[in-house]
Tab-separated table of C-alpha atoms in Angstrom:
chain	number	residue	atom	x	y	z
A	1	MET	CA	0.043	0.051	-0.025
A	2	VAL	CA	1.297	3.518	-0.796
A	3	LYS	CA	1.930	5.788	2.125
A	4	GLU	CA	-0.443	8.778	2.010
A	5	GLU	CA	2.123	11.234	3.167
A	6	ARG	CA	5.548	10.880	1.604
A	7	ASN	CA	8.615	12.941	2.515
A	8	ARG	CA	10.586	14.961	0.132
A	9	TYR	CA	14.117	16.346	0.744
A	10	ILE	CA	14.979	19.629	-0.936
A	11	VAL	CA	18.705	20.421	-1.335
A	12	PHE	CA	19.504	24.141	-1.438
A	13	LYS	CA	22.429	26.477	-1.667
A	14	ILE	CA	22.712	29.885	-0.024
A	15	TYR	CA	24.472	32.930	-1.657
A	16	SER	CA	25.295	35.575	0.926
A	17	ASN	CA	28.166	37.899	1.805
A	18	SER	CA	28.647	36.603	5.308
A	19	ASP	CA	28.229	33.331	7.193
A	20	VAL	CA	24.795	32.031	8.270
A	21	SER	CA	24.186	29.772	11.208
A	22	LYS	CA	21.858	26.724	11.084
A	23	GLU	CA	19.692	28.280	13.894
A	24	ASP	CA	19.160	31.593	12.221
A	25	LEU	CA	18.465	29.832	8.933
A	26	ALA	CA	15.748	27.610	10.486
A	27	LYS	CA	14.307	30.551	12.376
A	28	ASP	CA	13.995	32.700	9.224
A	29	ILE	CA	12.583	29.934	7.046
A	30	TRP	CA	9.977	29.293	9.725
A	31	ARG	CA	9.273	32.950	9.817
A	32	THR	CA	8.702	33.173	6.047
A	33	LEU	CA	6.666	29.943	6.044
A	34	LEU	CA	4.355	31.292	8.799
A	35	ALA	CA	3.962	34.640	7.060
A	36	MET	CA	3.000	33.190	3.785
A	37	TYR	CA	0.967	30.140	4.679
A	38	GLY	CA	-0.029	30.699	8.276
A	39	GLU	CA	0.014	28.178	11.144
A	40	TYR	CA	-2.436	25.771	9.434
A	41	GLY	CA	-0.468	25.816	6.199
A	42	ALA	CA	2.871	25.428	8.027
A	43	SER	CA	1.527	22.398	9.881
A	44	LYS	CA	0.744	20.643	6.588
A	45	THR	CA	4.360	20.938	5.317
A	46	ASN	CA	6.038	18.801	8.068
A	47	PHE	CA	8.985	21.187	7.434
A	48	TRP	CA	12.302	20.495	9.236
A	49	LEU	CA	15.823	21.797	8.530
A	50	ILE	CA	17.657	18.440	8.284
A	51	GLU	CA	21.166	19.859	7.918
A	52	TYR	CA	23.155	22.851	6.889
A	53	ASP	CA	26.875	22.969	6.075
A	54	LYS	CA	28.346	26.449	6.870
A	55	ASN	CA	31.379	25.712	4.613
A	56	THR	CA	29.639	24.698	1.423
A	57	LYS	CA	26.598	26.836	2.299
A	58	LYS	CA	24.395	23.876	1.201
A	59	GLY	CA	21.610	22.342	3.332
A	60	ILE	CA	18.608	19.903	3.201
A	61	ILE	CA	14.981	20.583	4.331
A	62	ARG	CA	12.240	18.054	4.695
A	63	CYS	CA	8.674	18.536	3.692
A	64	THR	CA	5.798	16.372	2.402
A	65	HIS	CA	5.422	15.483	-1.292
A	66	THR	CA	2.276	17.604	-1.592
A	67	THR	CA	3.948	20.748	-0.238
A	68	VAL	CA	7.129	20.838	-2.352
A	69	ASN	CA	6.015	23.777	-4.337
A	70	MET	CA	5.009	25.621	-1.126
A	71	MET	CA	8.411	25.172	0.374
A	72	ARG	CA	10.053	26.310	-2.932
A	73	THR	CA	8.078	29.524	-2.718
A	74	VAL	CA	9.160	29.880	0.937
A	75	LEU	CA	12.797	29.459	0.108
A	76	ALA	CA	12.410	31.959	-2.791
A	77	PHE	CA	10.739	34.527	-0.490
A	78	THR	CA	13.304	34.217	2.227
A	79	THR	CA	15.208	37.430	1.565
A	80	LYS	CA	17.364	37.858	4.805
A	81	ILE	CA	18.752	35.557	7.351
A	82	ALA	CA	19.689	37.348	10.590
A	83	GLU	CA	19.684	40.608	8.730
A	84	THR	CA	21.975	39.294	6.039
A	85	PRO	CA	20.533	39.452	2.443
A	86	VAL	CA	20.536	36.020	0.891
A	87	ILE	CA	19.600	34.165	-2.233
A	88	ILE	CA	18.408	30.516	-1.641
A	89	LYS	CA	18.643	28.395	-4.698
A	90	THR	CA	17.028	24.910	-4.898
A	91	LEU	CA	19.544	22.400	-6.213
A	92	GLY	CA	17.283	19.418	-6.415
A	93	ILE	CA	14.495	17.346	-4.706
A	94	SER	CA	14.706	13.774	-3.705
A	95	GLY	CA	12.681	11.049	-1.943
A	96	THR	CA	15.416	9.894	0.464
A	97	ILE	CA	18.126	11.833	2.354
A	98	LYS	CA	20.674	9.442	0.934
A	99	ALA	CA	19.710	10.083	-2.660
A	100	ALA	CA	19.581	13.898	-1.966
A	101	LYS	CA	23.104	13.810	-0.659
A	102	GLU	CA	24.459	11.593	-3.585
A	103	LYS	CA	22.955	13.651	-6.300
A	104	PHE	CA	22.965	17.248	-5.157
A	105	TYR	CA	24.968	17.883	-1.959
B	1	MET	CA	18.702	21.926	-23.610
B	2	LYS	CA	16.309	24.497	-22.238
B	3	LYS	CA	17.643	28.006	-21.914
B	4	TYR	CA	16.473	30.015	-18.890
B	5	VAL	CA	16.057	33.712	-19.326
B	6	ASP	CA	15.825	36.575	-16.819
B	7	MET	CA	14.374	39.253	-18.992
B	8	TYR	CA	14.765	42.065	-16.473
B	9	VAL	CA	17.924	42.674	-14.484
B	10	SER	CA	18.707	46.311	-13.654
B	11	SER	CA	22.083	47.732	-14.486
B	12	SER	CA	22.491	48.794	-10.867
B	13	ILE	CA	23.316	45.213	-9.816
B	14	PHE	CA	26.738	45.820	-11.409
B	15	HIS	CA	27.864	48.584	-9.056
B	16	SER	CA	31.574	48.475	-10.055
B	17	GLU	CA	33.849	46.946	-12.613
B	18	ASN	CA	35.649	44.756	-10.021
B	19	GLN	CA	32.359	43.076	-9.243
B	20	ILE	CA	31.258	42.103	-12.839
B	21	ASP	CA	32.952	38.679	-12.661
B	22	GLU	CA	31.582	37.789	-9.260
B	23	ILE	CA	28.006	38.810	-10.275
B	24	LEU	CA	28.016	37.050	-13.581
B	25	HIS	CA	29.309	33.871	-11.793
B	26	ILE	CA	26.336	33.986	-9.451
B	27	ILE	CA	23.927	34.608	-12.429
B	28	SER	CA	25.262	31.671	-14.258
B	29	GLU	CA	25.264	29.467	-11.166
B	30	LEU	CA	21.615	30.364	-10.629
B	31	GLY	CA	20.958	28.593	-13.934
B	32	TYR	CA	20.464	31.367	-16.464
B	33	ALA	CA	21.750	31.317	-20.017
B	34	ILE	CA	20.328	34.689	-21.098
B	35	ILE	CA	19.786	37.922	-19.269
B	36	CYS	CA	18.477	41.344	-20.359
B	37	ILE	CA	19.984	44.349	-18.593
B	38	SER	CA	17.890	47.588	-18.326
B	39	PHE	CA	19.706	50.599	-19.602
B	40	ASN	CA	20.542	53.965	-17.991
B	41	LYS	CA	22.244	57.005	-19.550
B	42	GLY	CA	26.069	56.541	-19.899
B	43	PHE	CA	25.840	52.768	-19.460
B	44	SER	CA	26.884	51.920	-22.969
B	45	ASP	CA	30.620	51.372	-22.451
B	46	PHE	CA	30.029	49.471	-19.185
B	47	PHE	CA	27.513	47.299	-20.983
B	48	GLU	CA	30.033	46.273	-23.642
B	49	LYS	CA	32.424	45.282	-20.874
B	50	ILE	CA	29.758	43.118	-19.236
B	51	LYS	CA	28.901	41.685	-22.653
B	52	ARG	CA	32.493	40.646	-23.368
B	53	LYS	CA	32.983	39.156	-19.936
B	54	SER	CA	29.642	37.309	-20.030
B	55	GLU	CA	30.920	35.064	-22.730
B	56	ASP	CA	33.320	33.533	-20.287
B	57	PHE	CA	30.469	32.472	-18.163
B	58	GLY	CA	28.424	31.069	-21.156
B	59	LEU	CA	25.928	33.830	-20.719
B	60	GLU	CA	24.130	35.917	-23.409
B	61	VAL	CA	23.434	39.481	-22.462
B	62	TYR	CA	20.919	41.831	-24.238
B	63	ARG	CA	19.887	45.444	-23.871
B	64	ARG	CA	16.580	46.301	-22.413
B	65	MET	CA	14.840	49.716	-22.048
B	66	ASN	CA	12.113	50.494	-19.490
B	67	LEU	CA	9.870	53.334	-20.525
B	68	LEU	CA	7.921	55.457	-18.145
B	69	PRO	CA	6.422	58.130	-20.400
B	70	LYS	CA	4.331	61.108	-19.090
B	71	ASN	CA	1.707	60.756	-21.942
B	72	VAL	CA	0.933	58.800	-25.073
B	73	GLN	CA	2.721	61.305	-27.380
B	74	GLU	CA	5.979	60.886	-25.430
B	75	LEU	CA	5.603	57.097	-25.515
B	76	LYS	CA	5.229	57.191	-29.309
B	77	ALA	CA	8.191	59.482	-29.789
B	78	LYS	CA	10.415	57.466	-27.532
B	79	LEU	CA	9.439	54.202	-29.360
B	80	ARG	CA	10.293	55.824	-32.613
B	81	GLN	CA	13.718	56.863	-31.293
B	82	ILE	CA	14.822	53.768	-29.548
B	83	ARG	CA	13.058	50.633	-30.995
B	84	ARG	CA	15.982	49.733	-33.262
B	85	LYS	CA	18.553	50.286	-30.461
B	86	PHE	CA	17.314	47.708	-27.844
B	87	GLU	CA	16.422	44.083	-27.916
B	88	ILE	CA	13.722	44.435	-25.321
B	89	ILE	CA	11.347	47.440	-24.723
B	90	SER	CA	9.027	47.395	-21.810
B	91	VAL	CA	6.547	50.060	-20.735
B	92	LYS	CA	5.655	50.746	-17.038
B	93	CYS	CA	1.940	50.959	-17.058
B	94	VAL	CA	1.249	53.414	-14.201
B	95	ASP	CA	-1.372	55.209	-16.265
B	96	LYS	CA	-4.409	53.766	-17.839
B	97	LYS	CA	-4.047	55.728	-21.237
B	98	ILE	CA	-0.397	54.767	-21.505
B	99	CYS	CA	-1.259	51.169	-20.738
B	100	VAL	CA	-3.863	51.193	-23.494
B	101	ALA	CA	-1.476	52.778	-26.034
B	102	ALA	CA	1.427	50.441	-25.060
B	103	ALA	CA	-0.756	47.295	-25.315
B	104	ARG	CA	-1.839	48.308	-28.828
B	105	ASP	CA	1.655	49.187	-30.088
B	106	ARG	CA	3.471	46.288	-31.686
B	107	ARG	CA	6.943	47.895	-30.908
B	108	VAL	CA	6.276	47.336	-27.235
B	109	ASP	CA	7.422	43.894	-26.107
B	110	THR	CA	6.173	43.773	-22.496
B	111	LEU	CA	3.764	45.656	-20.160
B	112	ASN	CA	5.195	46.069	-16.737
B	113	PHE	CA	3.077	46.775	-13.671
B	114	PRO	CA	5.418	48.093	-10.951
B	115	THR	CA	2.811	48.659	-8.199
B	116	LEU	CA	-0.389	47.085	-6.890
B	117	GLU	CA	-2.364	50.065	-8.093
B	118	SER	CA	-0.956	49.874	-11.618
B	119	LEU	CA	-2.289	46.261	-12.006
B	120	LYS	CA	-5.754	47.708	-12.082
B	121	ASN	CA	-4.949	49.320	-15.541
B	122	PHE	CA	-4.836	45.661	-16.913
B	123	THR	CA	-8.455	45.086	-17.787
B	124	GLU	CA	-10.153	42.761	-20.312
B	125	SER	CA	-10.199	45.581	-22.836
B	126	THR	CA	-6.527	46.323	-22.435
B	127	ALA	CA	-5.988	42.555	-22.704
B	128	ASN	CA	-7.798	42.541	-26.052
B	129	LEU	CA	-5.452	45.139	-27.379
B	130	ALA	CA	-2.425	43.461	-26.059
B	131	ALA	CA	-3.492	40.164	-27.721
B	132	GLU	CA	-3.872	42.050	-31.063
B	133	GLY	CA	-0.481	43.873	-30.583
B	134	ASP	CA	1.203	40.607	-29.538
B	135	THR	CA	2.430	42.286	-26.362
B	136	ALA	CA	3.302	40.171	-23.303
B	137	ILE	CA	2.728	41.006	-19.705
B	138	GLU	CA	5.547	40.936	-17.285
B	139	ILE	CA	5.469	39.853	-13.588
B	140	CYS	CA	8.494	40.916	-11.589
B	141	PHE	CA	9.478	38.901	-8.510
B	142	LYS	CA	11.065	41.961	-6.989
B	143	THR	CA	7.556	43.602	-6.687
B	144	PHE	CA	6.568	40.779	-4.315
B	145	LEU	CA	9.797	40.847	-2.354
B	146	ASN	CA	9.422	44.549	-1.453
B	147	VAL	CA	6.055	44.386	0.250
B	148	ARG	CA	4.831	42.537	3.246
B	149	GLY	CA	1.522	41.442	4.900
B	150	ILE	CA	-1.708	42.788	3.612
B	151	ARG	CA	-0.116	44.547	0.742
B	152	ARG	CA	1.620	41.395	-0.489
B	153	ALA	CA	-1.573	39.491	-0.157
B	154	ARG	CA	-3.447	42.060	-2.234
B	155	LEU	CA	-0.597	42.117	-4.827
B	156	ILE	CA	-0.881	38.343	-5.227
B	157	THR	CA	-4.628	38.622	-5.615
B	158	GLU	CA	-4.403	41.331	-8.284
B	159	SER	CA	-1.580	39.596	-10.073
B	160	ARG	CA	-3.540	36.403	-10.008
B	161	LYS	CA	-6.559	38.274	-11.659
B	162	ALA	CA	-4.201	39.780	-14.334
B	163	ALA	CA	-2.723	36.386	-15.028
B	164	LYS	CA	-6.180	34.815	-15.447
B	165	ILE	CA	-7.226	37.518	-17.901
B	166	ALA	CA	-3.922	37.132	-19.839
B	167	LEU	CA	-4.367	33.339	-20.156
B	168	LYS	CA	-8.066	33.684	-21.213
B	169	LYS	CA	-7.013	36.223	-23.987
B	170	GLY	CA	-3.974	34.219	-25.043
B	171	ILE	CA	-1.444	36.878	-23.902
B	172	LYS	CA	1.991	35.691	-23.216
B	173	ILE	CA	3.193	35.967	-19.596
B	174	VAL	CA	6.815	36.433	-18.616
B	175	ILE	CA	8.150	36.068	-15.065
B	176	ASP	CA	11.437	37.788	-14.309
B	177	SER	CA	13.246	38.974	-11.259
B	178	GLY	CA	13.475	42.767	-11.956
B	179	ALA	CA	16.467	42.739	-9.563
B	180	GLU	CA	18.064	46.051	-8.585
B	181	ASN	CA	20.678	44.304	-6.505
B	182	ILE	CA	22.173	40.787	-6.803
B	183	PHE	CA	20.199	39.564	-3.632
B	184	GLU	CA	16.869	40.398	-5.372
B	185	MET	CA	17.758	37.809	-8.119
B	186	ARG	CA	16.275	34.353	-7.856
B	187	GLY	CA	16.993	31.182	-9.826
B	188	PRO	CA	14.521	30.068	-12.632
B	189	GLN	CA	12.906	27.461	-10.513
B	190	GLU	CA	12.366	30.041	-7.675
B	191	LEU	CA	10.748	32.402	-10.182
B	192	CYS	CA	8.569	29.543	-11.265
B	193	SER	CA	7.369	29.292	-7.602
B	194	LEU	CA	5.592	32.598	-8.165
B	195	GLY	CA	3.597	30.985	-11.013
B	196	TYR	CA	2.340	28.411	-8.476
B	197	LEU	CA	1.166	31.372	-6.210
B	198	LEU	CA	-0.663	32.937	-9.169
B	199	ASP	CA	-2.345	29.621	-10.096
B	200	LEU	CA	-0.857	29.313	-13.493
B	201	PRO	CA	-1.180	25.982	-15.141
B	202	GLU	CA	1.823	23.747	-14.118
B	203	GLU	CA	2.856	22.970	-17.809
B	204	TYR	CA	2.846	26.799	-18.522
B	205	ILE	CA	4.874	27.952	-15.603
B	206	ASP	CA	8.242	26.683	-16.918
B	207	LEU	CA	7.627	28.476	-20.231
B	208	THR	CA	7.238	31.875	-18.549
B	209	VAL	CA	11.084	31.808	-17.709
B	210	SER	CA	12.270	29.957	-20.780
B	211	GLU	CA	10.533	29.542	-24.073
B	212	ILE	CA	8.306	32.668	-23.973
B	213	PRO	CA	11.073	35.271	-23.197
B	214	PHE	CA	13.567	33.465	-25.412
B	215	ASN	CA	11.099	33.645	-28.379
B	216	ILE	CA	10.591	37.287	-27.806
B	217	ILE	CA	14.321	37.941	-27.812
B	218	LYS	CA	14.847	35.728	-30.806
B	219	THR	CA	12.069	37.474	-32.871
B	220	ASN	CA	13.518	40.896	-31.942
B	221	LEU	CA	17.022	39.871	-32.858
B	222	SER	CA	15.887	38.841	-36.326
B	223	LYS	CA	13.953	42.115	-36.608
B	224	LEU	CA	17.014	44.124	-35.613
B	225	SER	CA	19.240	42.391	-38.088
B	226	ALA	CA	20.236	44.420	-41.289
B	227	SER	CA	18.658	41.963	-43.571
B	228	PHE	CA	15.139	42.230	-42.106
B	229	VAL	CA	12.458	43.867	-44.132
B	230	LEU	CA	9.105	42.529	-42.989
B	231	PRO	CA	8.045	39.388	-41.121
B	232	GLY	CA	8.902	36.598	-43.634
B	233	VAL	CA	10.730	38.994	-46.030
B	234	GLU	CA	14.547	39.195	-45.704
B	235	ILE	CA	17.324	40.478	-48.015
B	236	VAL	CA	19.065	37.399	-49.163
B	237	ASP	CA	22.866	37.229	-49.291
B	238	VAL	CA	24.552	38.227	-52.739
B	239	GLU	CA	26.549	35.017	-52.855
B	240	GLU	CA	23.481	33.061	-52.320
B	241	LYS	CA	21.736	34.900	-55.187
B	242	ASN	CA	24.591	33.935	-57.549
B	243	TRP	CA	24.435	30.350	-56.464
B	244	SER	CA	20.688	30.150	-57.216
B	245	LYS	CA	21.314	31.796	-60.628
B	246	LYS	CA	23.943	29.196	-61.329
B	247	ARG	CA	21.571	26.440	-60.289
B	248	GLU	CA	18.912	27.821	-62.723
B	249	THR	CA	21.412	27.827	-65.630
B	250	ASP	CA	22.575	24.297	-64.760
B	251	THR	CA	19.067	22.950	-64.977
């Protein structure tokens, strides 16, 4: 039987002039998510920042397969992290963390 | 392979000559193959430098002019002056009369709506004119980044209405960044995410950042070439003429 809710892992890269911490990144993505889709919408995404590498500026977030486009929009609308202007670029989407790391990280 | 296009990048993203390489590197990493840079006075030499360097990054760079005329006469005069100098001409439709005139004019490539209020100028009747004039509408990502809360929600609503009218009337939609600094730029897939917010059909969204702007540029490049006379009529090369004469005599 196919699971109703399947996870997707979005690999992204940050372009910024200064370093960004994982905590600040998670906080600002949550803030944009809540601003754009509200608490109910955010609850549907099952969003979690799985990991973020400060050196490569690459990271992985988790969401459900039905909310991939929502999370892409959220990443696109995240303009600042801890007052540092950023561009967040989606590198790819995968069904498992392992595949996400192998293909895009 | 699909070529992604950002049809509106302001010249102000290149603040100094030292940063050209760095900025072009980011733009190519974001996934673009073609960008159109809006022109200011005295930008000509700087543009040539950018164009030369862009080749190293596999980028094509074209000139774009944003018109913000005071009245219809000024719009017509400006179009007469500059149409053959720029690959892309866009008109900022802050006034209803200008919006109507720009929609009707085939020399205008895109209608740009820089504010929430200006989007109200795009009605069904304007859309009919734009469809006849083969003018596209342009949705800039920057407009959405610069507002928050209620204003952003209303901007999304009005843009959604405009997009619905455009699709109904068969008008092309282009999504671009409209970036005035590098951090206002977004990758093609991120620009596409705006299409989802505006309820554009999924198969159409990707075209708004690739095929549609690419075809507009391609058509204009052929129009700007020296051999162009009318759509479908071109001056053929002299060598080719001789060759066809020779073929006739052979047969």
